[in-house]
Amino acid sequence: MNTPHPPARTDDELARLDISVLLRYGLTAAPGPRRTALFGDGAAGAAVLLDRLGTQPRSVAFLADTVRAGGLAHAADLPAPLPRPEAAAVVRAWLRAAAELAGGIEADDTAARWLRAVATIIELRQLTRT
């Protein structure tokens, strides 16, 4: 049986998604629709927002490593989780929403994987523009 694909979303639609809500409900969820939404449209939406703010994929990848090493709470308290102030403010809100879950090491690792996915999407967006 073929599973129908969800309708395609525009960049503007992805940018309007509430990433904090997707993190809150998808980060500690069992594999299924909530986790899929987080790693699918949520990662794409986050990438659109951060790309529009001029964020480099390596900065997001470095943040992913920081989350993996120190945890979400530590990353949320960083004075500058990303180099650009506008992007730092956006991602700090996401980190705080995720840290409030108190999901432990498993949530930290999942968040780090999600941030790596966001970094990869930003990189792909940049490569396809050049």
Short mmCIF file of N, CA and C in Angstrom, two decimals:
data_model
loop_
_atom_site.label_atom_id
_atom_site.label_comp_id
_atom_site.label_asym_id
_atom_site.label_seq_id
_atom_site.Cartn_x
_atom_site.Cartn_y
_atom_site.Cartn_z
N MET A 1 0.84 -1.17 0.00
CA MET A 1 0.00 0.00 0.00
C MET A 1 0.89 1.24 0.00
N ASN A 2 0.64 2.16 -0.90
CA ASN A 2 1.39 3.39 -0.98
C ASN A 2 0.85 4.39 0.02
N THR A 3 1.76 5.01 0.74
CA THR A 3 1.37 6.05 1.69
C THR A 3 1.38 7.37 0.94
N PRO A 4 0.30 8.14 0.99
CA PRO A 4 0.29 9.41 0.28
C PRO A 4 1.27 10.39 0.93
N HIS A 5 1.91 11.17 0.10
CA HIS A 5 2.83 12.18 0.61
C HIS A 5 2.04 13.38 1.11
N PRO A 6 2.51 14.00 2.18
CA PRO A 6 1.82 15.21 2.63
C PRO A 6 1.99 16.31 1.59
N PRO A 7 1.11 17.28 1.59
CA PRO A 7 1.23 18.34 0.60
C PRO A 7 2.53 19.13 0.81
N ALA A 8 3.12 19.56 -0.28
CA ALA A 8 4.34 20.36 -0.20
C ALA A 8 4.02 21.71 0.44
N ARG A 9 4.97 22.23 1.18
CA ARG A 9 4.80 23.54 1.81
C ARG A 9 5.81 24.51 1.21
N THR A 10 5.43 25.76 1.13
CA THR A 10 6.34 26.79 0.66
C THR A 10 7.28 27.19 1.79
N ASP A 11 8.34 27.89 1.45
CA ASP A 11 9.26 28.39 2.48
C ASP A 11 8.52 29.29 3.47
N ASP A 12 7.63 30.12 2.96
CA ASP A 12 6.89 31.01 3.87
C ASP A 12 6.01 30.22 4.84
N GLU A 13 5.38 29.16 4.35
CA GLU A 13 4.57 28.32 5.23
C GLU A 13 5.44 27.63 6.27
N LEU A 14 6.59 27.12 5.85
CA LEU A 14 7.51 26.47 6.79
C LEU A 14 8.02 27.46 7.83
N ALA A 15 8.30 28.68 7.40
CA ALA A 15 8.83 29.70 8.32
C ALA A 15 7.80 30.11 9.37
N ARG A 16 6.52 29.92 9.07
CA ARG A 16 5.46 30.28 10.02
C ARG A 16 5.16 29.19 11.05
N LEU A 17 5.77 28.03 10.90
CA LEU A 17 5.52 26.96 11.87
C LEU A 17 6.02 27.36 13.25
N ASP A 18 5.36 26.88 14.28
CA ASP A 18 5.79 27.14 15.66
C ASP A 18 6.78 26.04 16.05
N ILE A 19 8.05 26.34 15.85
CA ILE A 19 9.10 25.35 16.09
C ILE A 19 9.16 24.96 17.56
N SER A 20 8.91 25.90 18.45
CA SER A 20 8.94 25.58 19.88
C SER A 20 7.89 24.53 20.23
N VAL A 21 6.71 24.64 19.63
CA VAL A 21 5.65 23.66 19.89
C VAL A 21 6.04 22.30 19.31
N LEU A 22 6.60 22.30 18.11
CA LEU A 22 7.04 21.03 17.51
C LEU A 22 8.10 20.37 18.38
N LEU A 23 9.03 21.16 18.94
CA LEU A 23 10.04 20.60 19.84
C LEU A 23 9.38 20.06 21.11
N ARG A 24 8.47 20.84 21.67
CA ARG A 24 7.82 20.45 22.92
C ARG A 24 7.09 19.12 22.78
N TYR A 25 6.44 18.90 21.65
CA TYR A 25 5.65 17.68 21.48
C TYR A 25 6.37 16.56 20.75
N GLY A 26 7.42 16.88 20.03
CA GLY A 26 8.10 15.86 19.24
C GLY A 26 9.40 15.34 19.81
N LEU A 27 10.05 16.16 20.64
CA LEU A 27 11.39 15.80 21.11
C LEU A 27 11.41 14.54 21.97
N THR A 28 10.45 14.41 22.85
CA THR A 28 10.43 13.24 23.74
C THR A 28 9.37 12.23 23.33
N ALA A 29 8.73 12.47 22.20
CA ALA A 29 7.69 11.55 21.72
C ALA A 29 8.32 10.26 21.18
N ALA A 30 7.56 9.20 21.28
CA ALA A 30 7.99 7.94 20.65
C ALA A 30 8.00 8.13 19.14
N PRO A 31 8.76 7.30 18.43
CA PRO A 31 8.71 7.40 16.97
C PRO A 31 7.27 7.33 16.48
N GLY A 32 6.93 8.26 15.62
CA GLY A 32 5.57 8.37 15.12
C GLY A 32 5.34 9.74 14.54
N PRO A 33 4.09 10.17 14.44
CA PRO A 33 3.77 11.41 13.74
C PRO A 33 4.38 12.67 14.35
N ARG A 34 4.45 12.74 15.67
CA ARG A 34 5.02 13.94 16.31
C ARG A 34 6.52 14.05 16.05
N ARG A 35 7.21 12.94 16.15
CA ARG A 35 8.65 12.95 15.88
C ARG A 35 8.90 13.22 14.40
N THR A 36 8.06 12.65 13.54
CA THR A 36 8.19 12.87 12.10
C THR A 36 7.96 14.34 11.77
N ALA A 37 6.97 14.96 12.39
CA ALA A 37 6.71 16.38 12.15
C ALA A 37 7.90 17.23 12.58
N LEU A 38 8.51 16.89 13.71
CA LEU A 38 9.67 17.63 14.19
C LEU A 38 10.85 17.52 13.23
N PHE A 39 11.16 16.30 12.81
CA PHE A 39 12.33 16.10 11.95
C PHE A 39 12.03 16.38 10.48
N GLY A 40 10.76 16.50 10.12
CA GLY A 40 10.38 16.81 8.74
C GLY A 40 10.17 18.31 8.59
N ASP A 41 8.91 18.72 8.68
CA ASP A 41 8.57 20.13 8.51
C ASP A 41 9.25 21.02 9.55
N GLY A 42 9.40 20.52 10.78
CA GLY A 42 10.03 21.33 11.82
C GLY A 42 11.48 21.66 11.50
N ALA A 43 12.24 20.67 11.07
CA ALA A 43 13.64 20.92 10.71
C ALA A 43 13.72 21.81 9.48
N ALA A 44 12.84 21.59 8.52
CA ALA A 44 12.84 22.42 7.31
C ALA A 44 12.46 23.86 7.66
N GLY A 45 11.45 24.04 8.50
CA GLY A 45 11.05 25.38 8.91
C GLY A 45 12.14 26.10 9.68
N ALA A 46 12.80 25.39 10.58
CA ALA A 46 13.91 25.98 11.33
C ALA A 46 15.03 26.39 10.38
N ALA A 47 15.31 25.54 9.41
CA ALA A 47 16.36 25.85 8.43
C ALA A 47 16.01 27.09 7.61
N VAL A 48 14.76 27.20 7.20
CA VAL A 48 14.34 28.38 6.44
C VAL A 48 14.55 29.64 7.27
N LEU A 49 14.09 29.61 8.53
CA LEU A 49 14.24 30.78 9.39
C LEU A 49 15.70 31.15 9.60
N LEU A 50 16.51 30.17 9.95
CA LEU A 50 17.92 30.47 10.23
C LEU A 50 18.67 30.86 8.96
N ASP A 51 18.34 30.25 7.85
CA ASP A 51 18.98 30.61 6.58
C ASP A 51 18.64 32.05 6.22
N ARG A 52 17.41 32.45 6.41
CA ARG A 52 17.00 33.83 6.12
C ARG A 52 17.72 34.83 7.02
N LEU A 53 18.16 34.37 8.18
CA LEU A 53 18.91 35.24 9.10
C LEU A 53 20.41 35.18 8.86
N GLY A 54 20.83 34.50 7.80
CA GLY A 54 22.24 34.46 7.43
C GLY A 54 23.08 33.50 8.24
N THR A 55 22.46 32.51 8.84
CA THR A 55 23.18 31.55 9.68
C THR A 55 23.93 30.55 8.82
N GLN A 56 25.16 30.29 9.18
CA GLN A 56 25.96 29.28 8.49
C GLN A 56 25.66 27.90 9.07
N PRO A 57 25.62 26.89 8.23
CA PRO A 57 25.34 25.53 8.73
C PRO A 57 26.34 25.08 9.79
N ARG A 58 27.59 25.48 9.65
CA ARG A 58 28.61 25.04 10.63
C ARG A 58 28.31 25.59 12.03
N SER A 59 27.67 26.76 12.10
CA SER A 59 27.29 27.31 13.41
C SER A 59 26.23 26.45 14.08
N VAL A 60 25.26 25.99 13.29
CA VAL A 60 24.20 25.14 13.84
C VAL A 60 24.78 23.77 14.20
N ALA A 61 25.69 23.26 13.39
CA ALA A 61 26.34 21.98 13.69
C ALA A 61 27.15 22.08 14.99
N PHE A 62 27.83 23.20 15.18
CA PHE A 62 28.59 23.42 16.41
C PHE A 62 27.65 23.47 17.61
N LEU A 63 26.50 24.13 17.44
CA LEU A 63 25.50 24.16 18.51
C LEU A 63 25.00 22.76 18.82
N ALA A 64 24.81 21.95 17.78
CA ALA A 64 24.39 20.55 18.00
C ALA A 64 25.41 19.82 18.86
N ASP A 65 26.69 20.01 18.56
CA ASP A 65 27.74 19.38 19.37
C ASP A 65 27.72 19.88 20.81
N THR A 66 27.42 21.16 20.99
CA THR A 66 27.34 21.75 22.32
C THR A 66 26.17 21.15 23.10
N VAL A 67 25.04 20.98 22.43
CA VAL A 67 23.87 20.36 23.08
C VAL A 67 24.20 18.92 23.47
N ARG A 68 24.84 18.20 22.58
CA ARG A 68 25.19 16.81 22.87
C ARG A 68 26.16 16.73 24.06
N ALA A 69 27.12 17.64 24.12
CA ALA A 69 28.14 17.60 25.18
C ALA A 69 27.64 18.15 26.51
N GLY A 70 26.88 19.25 26.47
CA GLY A 70 26.50 19.91 27.71
C GLY A 70 25.04 19.87 28.07
N GLY A 71 24.20 19.48 27.11
CA GLY A 71 22.77 19.40 27.36
C GLY A 71 22.01 20.64 26.92
N LEU A 72 20.72 20.48 26.82
CA LEU A 72 19.85 21.57 26.36
C LEU A 72 19.86 22.76 27.32
N ALA A 73 19.80 22.49 28.61
CA ALA A 73 19.77 23.59 29.59
C ALA A 73 21.02 24.44 29.49
N HIS A 74 22.17 23.79 29.36
CA HIS A 74 23.43 24.52 29.21
C HIS A 74 23.41 25.37 27.94
N ALA A 75 22.99 24.79 26.83
CA ALA A 75 22.97 25.50 25.56
C ALA A 75 21.99 26.67 25.60
N ALA A 76 20.85 26.49 26.28
CA ALA A 76 19.85 27.56 26.37
C ALA A 76 20.38 28.75 27.16
N ASP A 77 21.33 28.52 28.05
CA ASP A 77 21.89 29.59 28.87
C ASP A 77 23.12 30.26 28.26
N LEU A 78 23.54 29.80 27.09
CA LEU A 78 24.69 30.43 26.44
C LEU A 78 24.36 31.87 26.07
N PRO A 79 25.30 32.79 26.26
CA PRO A 79 25.02 34.18 25.88
C PRO A 79 24.81 34.35 24.38
N ALA A 80 25.46 33.50 23.58
CA ALA A 80 25.31 33.58 22.12
C ALA A 80 25.35 32.18 21.54
N PRO A 81 24.21 31.48 21.51
CA PRO A 81 24.22 30.12 20.97
C PRO A 81 24.54 30.08 19.48
N LEU A 82 24.30 31.19 18.78
CA LEU A 82 24.70 31.36 17.38
C LEU A 82 25.35 32.74 17.24
N PRO A 83 26.21 32.92 16.24
CA PRO A 83 26.95 34.18 16.13
C PRO A 83 26.09 35.43 15.88
N ARG A 84 25.07 35.33 15.07
CA ARG A 84 24.25 36.51 14.76
C ARG A 84 23.18 36.69 15.84
N PRO A 85 23.05 37.92 16.38
CA PRO A 85 22.11 38.15 17.49
C PRO A 85 20.66 37.75 17.18
N GLU A 86 20.19 38.02 15.95
CA GLU A 86 18.80 37.68 15.61
C GLU A 86 18.60 36.17 15.61
N ALA A 87 19.55 35.46 15.03
CA ALA A 87 19.46 34.00 15.00
C ALA A 87 19.62 33.42 16.40
N ALA A 88 20.50 34.02 17.20
CA ALA A 88 20.70 33.55 18.57
C ALA A 88 19.41 33.67 19.37
N ALA A 89 18.68 34.76 19.19
CA ALA A 89 17.42 34.95 19.91
C ALA A 89 16.38 33.90 19.50
N VAL A 90 16.32 33.62 18.21
CA VAL A 90 15.36 32.63 17.71
C VAL A 90 15.69 31.25 18.27
N VAL A 91 16.93 30.84 18.15
CA VAL A 91 17.31 29.49 18.57
C VAL A 91 17.28 29.36 20.10
N ARG A 92 17.55 30.44 20.81
CA ARG A 92 17.49 30.38 22.28
C ARG A 92 16.07 30.04 22.74
N ALA A 93 15.07 30.60 22.08
CA ALA A 93 13.68 30.29 22.43
C ALA A 93 13.39 28.81 22.19
N TRP A 94 13.91 28.26 21.10
CA TRP A 94 13.73 26.83 20.83
C TRP A 94 14.42 25.98 21.88
N LEU A 95 15.65 26.37 22.22
CA LEU A 95 16.41 25.61 23.23
C LEU A 95 15.72 25.64 24.58
N ARG A 96 15.19 26.79 24.95
CA ARG A 96 14.49 26.91 26.24
C ARG A 96 13.23 26.04 26.26
N ALA A 97 12.49 26.06 25.16
CA ALA A 97 11.28 25.22 25.08
C ALA A 97 11.64 23.76 25.23
N ALA A 98 12.73 23.36 24.59
CA ALA A 98 13.16 21.95 24.66
C ALA A 98 13.71 21.62 26.05
N ALA A 99 14.44 22.54 26.66
CA ALA A 99 15.02 22.30 27.98
C ALA A 99 13.94 22.16 29.05
N GLU A 100 12.82 22.84 28.87
CA GLU A 100 11.72 22.75 29.85
C GLU A 100 11.16 21.35 29.96
N LEU A 101 11.39 20.53 28.96
CA LEU A 101 10.88 19.15 28.99
C LEU A 101 11.60 18.31 30.03
N ALA A 102 12.82 18.71 30.38
CA ALA A 102 13.65 17.94 31.32
C ALA A 102 13.67 16.47 30.91
N GLY A 103 13.95 16.22 29.64
CA GLY A 103 13.94 14.87 29.09
C GLY A 103 15.23 14.11 29.26
N GLY A 104 16.23 14.73 29.89
CA GLY A 104 17.48 14.04 30.15
C GLY A 104 18.34 13.86 28.92
N ILE A 105 19.27 12.91 29.04
CA ILE A 105 20.26 12.68 27.98
C ILE A 105 19.60 12.29 26.66
N GLU A 106 18.54 11.51 26.73
CA GLU A 106 17.87 11.09 25.49
C GLU A 106 17.32 12.30 24.73
N ALA A 107 16.69 13.24 25.44
CA ALA A 107 16.17 14.45 24.79
C ALA A 107 17.32 15.31 24.27
N ASP A 108 18.40 15.39 25.03
CA ASP A 108 19.58 16.15 24.57
C ASP A 108 20.11 15.56 23.26
N ASP A 109 20.24 14.25 23.22
CA ASP A 109 20.75 13.59 22.01
C ASP A 109 19.80 13.77 20.83
N THR A 110 18.51 13.67 21.08
CA THR A 110 17.53 13.87 20.01
C THR A 110 17.59 15.31 19.51
N ALA A 111 17.70 16.25 20.42
CA ALA A 111 17.80 17.66 20.02
C ALA A 111 19.07 17.90 19.21
N ALA A 112 20.16 17.28 19.61
CA ALA A 112 21.41 17.42 18.85
C ALA A 112 21.25 16.86 17.44
N ARG A 113 20.61 15.69 17.32
CA ARG A 113 20.36 15.12 15.98
C ARG A 113 19.47 16.05 15.15
N TRP A 114 18.46 16.63 15.79
CA TRP A 114 17.56 17.55 15.09
C TRP A 114 18.33 18.78 14.61
N LEU A 115 19.18 19.34 15.45
CA LEU A 115 19.98 20.50 15.05
C LEU A 115 20.92 20.14 13.90
N ARG A 116 21.47 18.93 13.91
CA ARG A 116 22.31 18.47 12.79
C ARG A 116 21.48 18.41 11.51
N ALA A 117 20.23 17.95 11.62
CA ALA A 117 19.35 17.91 10.44
C ALA A 117 19.09 19.32 9.93
N VAL A 118 18.86 20.26 10.84
CA VAL A 118 18.64 21.66 10.45
C VAL A 118 19.89 22.19 9.73
N ALA A 119 21.07 21.91 10.27
CA ALA A 119 22.31 22.36 9.64
C ALA A 119 22.46 21.79 8.23
N THR A 120 22.12 20.53 8.07
CA THR A 120 22.21 19.88 6.76
C THR A 120 21.26 20.54 5.77
N ILE A 121 20.05 20.85 6.20
CA ILE A 121 19.08 21.49 5.30
C ILE A 121 19.55 22.89 4.92
N ILE A 122 20.10 23.64 5.87
CA ILE A 122 20.64 24.97 5.54
C ILE A 122 21.73 24.84 4.49
N GLU A 123 22.63 23.87 4.70
CA GLU A 123 23.71 23.68 3.74
C GLU A 123 23.17 23.34 2.35
N LEU A 124 22.19 22.46 2.29
CA LEU A 124 21.60 22.10 0.99
C LEU A 124 20.92 23.31 0.33
N ARG A 125 20.26 24.12 1.11
CA ARG A 125 19.64 25.33 0.57
C ARG A 125 20.70 26.25 -0.01
N GLN A 126 21.80 26.40 0.69
CA GLN A 126 22.86 27.29 0.22
C GLN A 126 23.54 26.73 -1.04
N LEU A 127 23.75 25.43 -1.06
CA LEU A 127 24.39 24.81 -2.23
C LEU A 127 23.52 24.91 -3.47
N THR A 128 22.22 24.77 -3.30
CA THR A 128 21.33 24.82 -4.47
C THR A 128 21.13 26.24 -4.98
N ARG A 129 21.43 27.24 -4.15
CA ARG A 129 21.33 28.65 -4.59
C ARG A 129 22.53 29.06 -5.42
N THR A 130 23.67 28.40 -5.23
CA THR A 130 24.89 28.83 -5.93
C THR A 130 25.04 28.20 -7.29
#
